[in-house]
Every structure is written in C-alpha cells, then in structure tokens.
C-alpha cells in the first residue's frame, strides 16, 4: 500500500498519531474531523495514499470506491444520519479548498446544511 511519510492522514492510518476512529477495514478508514463543522463530522479516506479525486491510481478496480461508499452508508446508519439526511463533500485542489493532500470525503450531519456552501 502506498504511504507518504509526511502525510498527516497516512500517519493516522499507521496509528502514528491518534484519531477518533469510527470505521476501519483493509481499504478505508473513517475518523472524526479535528475541526468539527457540524455535530457529526467524519472523514472517510482510502488507507493508500491517493492525493486527490483526480489521481490516476483511483481506478474503479482498486475497490476504493466501493469501500468508501460502504463506509459512508455504515457511518450514516450507525449515527442515525440517514433519517434526516447528511452531506458528503470532497474538496479538490486550491479552489476546492483541499488542505490535506490525501483523498478524503467529509460526512457532515446532525444539523440543517446550507446551500450554496460558499
Ligand atoms: P480539506 O480542507 O477538505 O482538505 O479537509 C481537511 C480536514 O482535515 C479539515 O477539516 C481538518 C482535518 N484535519 C487536519 N488535520 C487533522 C488531524 O490531524 N486529525 C483529524 N482528525 N483531522 C484533521
């Protein structure tokens, strides 16, 4: 599995720094965002170091997409977010507001979301 030594999310995957983990399997990890923007704010990441949603390594046959979807659905059910709804966000690159260059999907819920997000 590809890892980057100076990547904060790779360090969380490798348990070098702590995180509040909600879900884990061979392919993905889900943990609480350190800057909670909603009552529930979880990040779902591939364990492999994929820099962004545009990365060529993100082929459909890697199993990453299926694993991310499974994790989002599991978390939404476990936290009862599926009843009232929730939001899934991926920020890509400078204009997208991506600050950590390891692919991650924000799962936000527990309050009414606004649109547009700004
Ligand atoms: P983005 O801006 O979309 O790249 O989101 C990156 C998120 O990662 C941001 O909401 C804060 C979160 N984050 C950054 N460093 C850490 C960390 O060390 N632990 C946790 N749990 N979250 C982090």
PDB file of C-alpha atoms and ligand atoms in Angstrom:
ATOM      1  CA  UNK A   1       0.000   0.000   0.000  1.00  0.00           C
ATOM      2  CA  UNK A   2       1.318   3.454  -0.936  1.00  0.00           C
ATOM      3  CA  UNK A   3       2.207   5.639   2.063  1.00  0.00           C
ATOM      4  CA  UNK A   4       3.730   9.117   2.345  1.00  0.00           C
ATOM      5  CA  UNK A   5       5.971   9.724   5.356  1.00  0.00           C
ATOM      6  CA  UNK A   6       4.986  13.364   5.770  1.00  0.00           C
ATOM      7  CA  UNK A   7       1.249  12.892   5.185  1.00  0.00           C
ATOM      8  CA  UNK A   8      -0.878  13.503   8.290  1.00  0.00           C
ATOM      9  CA  UNK A   9      -3.605  11.097   7.162  1.00  0.00           C
ATOM     10  CA  UNK A  10      -1.060   8.341   6.402  1.00  0.00           C
ATOM     11  CA  UNK A  11       0.156   8.847   9.979  1.00  0.00           C
ATOM     12  CA  UNK A  12      -3.414   8.376  11.218  1.00  0.00           C
ATOM     13  CA  UNK A  13      -3.738   5.217   9.076  1.00  0.00           C
ATOM     14  CA  UNK A  14      -0.500   3.904  10.604  1.00  0.00           C
ATOM     15  CA  UNK A  15      -1.652   4.875  14.127  1.00  0.00           C
ATOM     16  CA  UNK A  16       1.368   7.182  14.480  1.00  0.00           C
ATOM     17  CA  UNK A  17      -0.967   9.944  15.593  1.00  0.00           C
ATOM     18  CA  UNK A  18      -4.285   9.381  17.358  1.00  0.00           C
ATOM     19  CA  UNK A  19      -7.727   9.858  15.884  1.00  0.00           C
ATOM     20  CA  UNK A  20     -11.264   9.029  16.900  1.00  0.00           C
ATOM     21  CA  UNK A  21     -11.854   6.095  14.559  1.00  0.00           C
ATOM     22  CA  UNK A  22     -15.414   5.042  13.729  1.00  0.00           C
ATOM     23  CA  UNK A  23     -14.870   2.536  10.926  1.00  0.00           C
ATOM     24  CA  UNK A  24     -11.956   0.577   9.519  1.00  0.00           C
ATOM     25  CA  UNK A  25     -11.318  -2.237   7.086  1.00  0.00           C
ATOM     26  CA  UNK A  26      -8.426  -3.209   4.791  1.00  0.00           C
ATOM     27  CA  UNK A  27      -9.163  -0.410   2.320  1.00  0.00           C
ATOM     28  CA  UNK A  28     -10.629   2.567   4.163  1.00  0.00           C
ATOM     29  CA  UNK A  29     -10.510   4.379   7.481  1.00  0.00           C
ATOM     30  CA  UNK A  30     -13.113   6.764   8.912  1.00  0.00           C
ATOM     31  CA  UNK A  31     -12.426   9.104  11.806  1.00  0.00           C
ATOM     32  CA  UNK A  32     -13.772  12.312  13.317  1.00  0.00           C
ATOM     33  CA  UNK A  33     -12.542  15.557  11.772  1.00  0.00           C
ATOM     34  CA  UNK A  34     -10.432  17.538  14.233  1.00  0.00           C
ATOM     35  CA  UNK A  35     -12.275  20.738  13.198  1.00  0.00           C
ATOM     36  CA  UNK A  36     -15.914  19.734  13.617  1.00  0.00           C
ATOM     37  CA  UNK A  37     -18.084  21.801  11.255  1.00  0.00           C
ATOM     38  CA  UNK A  38     -21.290  20.018  12.288  1.00  0.00           C
ATOM     39  CA  UNK A  39     -22.487  17.920  15.256  1.00  0.00           C
ATOM     40  CA  UNK A  40     -21.263  14.893  13.298  1.00  0.00           C
ATOM     41  CA  UNK A  41     -18.244  15.434  11.027  1.00  0.00           C
ATOM     42  CA  UNK A  42     -16.367  12.364   9.870  1.00  0.00           C
ATOM     43  CA  UNK A  43     -13.635  11.911   7.272  1.00  0.00           C
ATOM     44  CA  UNK A  44     -13.605   8.779   5.111  1.00  0.00           C
ATOM     45  CA  UNK A  45     -10.228   8.095   3.487  1.00  0.00           C
ATOM     46  CA  UNK A  46      -8.583   5.340   1.482  1.00  0.00           C
ATOM     47  CA  UNK A  47      -5.758   3.813   3.501  1.00  0.00           C
ATOM     48  CA  UNK A  48      -3.478   4.055   0.472  1.00  0.00           C
ATOM     49  CA  UNK A  49      -2.038   7.493  -0.203  1.00  0.00           C
ATOM     50  CA  UNK A  50      -4.214   8.788  -3.046  1.00  0.00           C
ATOM     51  CA  UNK A  51      -3.539  12.549  -3.342  1.00  0.00           C
ATOM     52  CA  UNK A  52      -6.918  13.626  -4.709  1.00  0.00           C
ATOM     53  CA  UNK A  53     -10.057  12.570  -6.537  1.00  0.00           C
ATOM     54  CA  UNK A  54      -8.192  13.318  -9.806  1.00  0.00           C
ATOM     55  CA  UNK A  55      -5.398  10.815  -9.154  1.00  0.00           C
ATOM     56  CA  UNK A  56      -4.790   8.230 -11.871  1.00  0.00           C
ATOM     57  CA  UNK A  57      -4.340   5.482  -9.288  1.00  0.00           C
ATOM     58  CA  UNK A  58      -8.006   5.787  -8.382  1.00  0.00           C
ATOM     59  CA  UNK A  59      -9.139   3.156 -10.844  1.00  0.00           C
ATOM     60  CA  UNK A  60     -12.506   1.538 -10.326  1.00  0.00           C
ATOM     61  CA  UNK A  61     -10.922  -1.891  -9.870  1.00  0.00           C
ATOM     62  CA  UNK A  62      -8.962  -0.831  -6.778  1.00  0.00           C
ATOM     63  CA  UNK A  63     -12.079  -1.372  -4.672  1.00  0.00           C
ATOM     64  CA  UNK A  64     -11.658   2.078  -3.134  1.00  0.00           C
ATOM     65  CA  UNK A  65     -14.954   3.462  -4.439  1.00  0.00           C
ATOM     66  CA  UNK A  66     -16.971   0.523  -3.150  1.00  0.00           C
ATOM     67  CA  UNK A  67     -15.197   0.657   0.209  1.00  0.00           C
ATOM     68  CA  UNK A  68     -15.763   4.419   0.569  1.00  0.00           C
ATOM     69  CA  UNK A  69     -19.466   4.001  -0.242  1.00  0.00           C
ATOM     70  CA  UNK A  70     -19.825   1.120   2.230  1.00  0.00           C
ATOM     71  CA  UNK A  71     -18.135   3.183   4.942  1.00  0.00           C
ATOM     72  CA  UNK A  72     -20.355   6.221   4.302  1.00  0.00           C
ATOM     73  CA  UNK A  73     -23.508   4.101   4.436  1.00  0.00           C
ATOM     74  CA  UNK A  74     -22.380   2.289   7.594  1.00  0.00           C
ATOM     75  CA  UNK A  75     -21.476   5.527   9.370  1.00  0.00           C
ATOM     76  CA  UNK A  76     -24.732   7.219   8.317  1.00  0.00           C
ATOM     77  CA  UNK A  77     -26.743   4.309   9.737  1.00  0.00           C
ATOM     78  CA  UNK A  78     -24.662   3.990  12.927  1.00  0.00           C
ATOM     79  CA  UNK A  79     -25.018   7.710  13.690  1.00  0.00           C
ATOM     80  CA  UNK A  80     -28.677   7.802  12.565  1.00  0.00           C
ATOM     81  CA  UNK A  81     -27.853  10.396   9.940  1.00  0.00           C
ATOM     82  CA  UNK A  82     -29.860   8.591   7.275  1.00  0.00           C
ATOM     83  CA  UNK A  83     -33.184   9.602   8.870  1.00  0.00           C
ATOM     84  CA  UNK A  84     -32.847  13.367   8.472  1.00  0.00           C
ATOM     85  CA  UNK A  85     -30.100  13.384   5.879  1.00  0.00           C
ATOM     86  CA  UNK A  86     -26.478  14.345   5.705  1.00  0.00           C
ATOM     87  CA  UNK A  87     -23.892  15.771   3.316  1.00  0.00           C
ATOM     88  CA  UNK A  88     -20.834  14.212   1.651  1.00  0.00           C
ATOM     89  CA  UNK A  89     -18.134  16.637   0.475  1.00  0.00           C
ATOM     90  CA  UNK A  90     -14.887  16.242  -1.388  1.00  0.00           C
ATOM     91  CA  UNK A  91     -12.700  19.340  -1.679  1.00  0.00           C
ATOM     92  CA  UNK A  92     -10.243  19.124  -4.586  1.00  0.00           C
ATOM     93  CA  UNK A  93      -7.266  21.416  -5.115  1.00  0.00           C
ATOM     94  CA  UNK A  94      -6.809  25.123  -4.425  1.00  0.00           C
ATOM     95  CA  UNK A  95     -10.218  26.429  -5.455  1.00  0.00           C
ATOM     96  CA  UNK A  96     -11.930  23.393  -3.961  1.00  0.00           C
ATOM     97  CA  UNK A  97     -10.378  24.219  -0.604  1.00  0.00           C
ATOM     98  CA  UNK A  98      -8.391  20.994  -0.202  1.00  0.00           C
ATOM     99  CA  UNK A  99      -5.920  21.420   2.668  1.00  0.00           C
ATOM    100  CA  UNK A 100      -4.758  17.811   3.139  1.00  0.00           C
ATOM    101  CA  UNK A 101      -3.377  16.105   0.034  1.00  0.00           C
ATOM    102  CA  UNK A 102      -4.727  12.651   0.870  1.00  0.00           C
ATOM    103  CA  UNK A 103      -8.136  11.923  -0.641  1.00  0.00           C
ATOM    104  CA  UNK A 104     -10.910  12.326   1.914  1.00  0.00           C
ATOM    105  CA  UNK A 105     -14.671  12.615   1.948  1.00  0.00           C
ATOM    106  CA  UNK A 106     -16.314  14.733   4.616  1.00  0.00           C
ATOM    107  CA  UNK A 107     -19.534  13.270   6.038  1.00  0.00           C
ATOM    108  CA  UNK A 108     -21.441  16.064   7.782  1.00  0.00           C
ATOM    109  CA  UNK A 109     -24.707  15.766   9.645  1.00  0.00           C
ATOM    110  CA  UNK A 110     -26.731  16.465  12.745  1.00  0.00           C
ATOM    111  CA  UNK A 111     -27.928  19.892  11.621  1.00  0.00           C
ATOM    112  CA  UNK A 112     -29.564  21.595   8.646  1.00  0.00           C
ATOM    113  CA  UNK A 113     -26.964  22.196   5.927  1.00  0.00           C
ATOM    114  CA  UNK A 114     -26.948  25.389   3.881  1.00  0.00           C
ATOM    115  CA  UNK A 115     -26.639  25.782   0.123  1.00  0.00           C
ATOM    116  CA  UNK A 116     -24.528  27.009  -1.572  1.00  0.00           C
ATOM    117  CA  UNK A 117     -21.695  26.030   0.788  1.00  0.00           C
ATOM    118  CA  UNK A 118     -19.619  29.156  -0.056  1.00  0.00           C
TER     119      UNK A 118
HETATM  120  P1  LIG B   1      -9.974  19.638   3.453  1.00  0.00           P
HETATM  121  O1  LIG B   1      -9.963  21.101   3.762  1.00  0.00           O
HETATM  122  O2  LIG B   1     -11.179  19.219   2.622  1.00  0.00           O
HETATM  123  O3  LIG B   1      -8.666  19.184   2.863  1.00  0.00           O
HETATM  124  O4  LIG B   1     -10.172  18.924   4.840  1.00  0.00           O
HETATM  125  C1  LIG B   1      -9.132  18.516   5.669  1.00  0.00           C
HETATM  126  C2  LIG B   1      -9.730  18.263   7.014  1.00  0.00           C
HETATM  127  O5  LIG B   1      -8.809  17.504   7.756  1.00  0.00           O
HETATM  128  C3  LIG B   1     -10.039  19.508   7.839  1.00  0.00           C
HETATM  129  O6  LIG B   1     -11.449  19.589   8.033  1.00  0.00           O
HETATM  130  C4  LIG B   1      -9.331  19.290   9.150  1.00  0.00           C
HETATM  131  C5  LIG B   1      -8.957  17.829   9.117  1.00  0.00           C
HETATM  132  N1  LIG B   1      -7.708  17.502   9.768  1.00  0.00           N
HETATM  133  C6  LIG B   1      -6.500  18.060   9.526  1.00  0.00           C
HETATM  134  N2  LIG B   1      -5.564  17.506  10.299  1.00  0.00           N
HETATM  135  C7  LIG B   1      -6.203  16.568  11.051  1.00  0.00           C
HETATM  136  C8  LIG B   1      -5.757  15.664  12.057  1.00  0.00           C
HETATM  137  O7  LIG B   1      -4.587  15.588  12.425  1.00  0.00           O
HETATM  138  N3  LIG B   1      -6.699  14.852  12.618  1.00  0.00           N
HETATM  139  C9  LIG B   1      -8.012  14.915  12.231  1.00  0.00           C
HETATM  140  N4  LIG B   1      -8.848  14.068  12.845  1.00  0.00           N
HETATM  141  N5  LIG B   1      -8.454  15.745  11.285  1.00  0.00           N
HETATM  142  C10 LIG B   1      -7.559  16.571  10.713  1.00  0.00           C
END
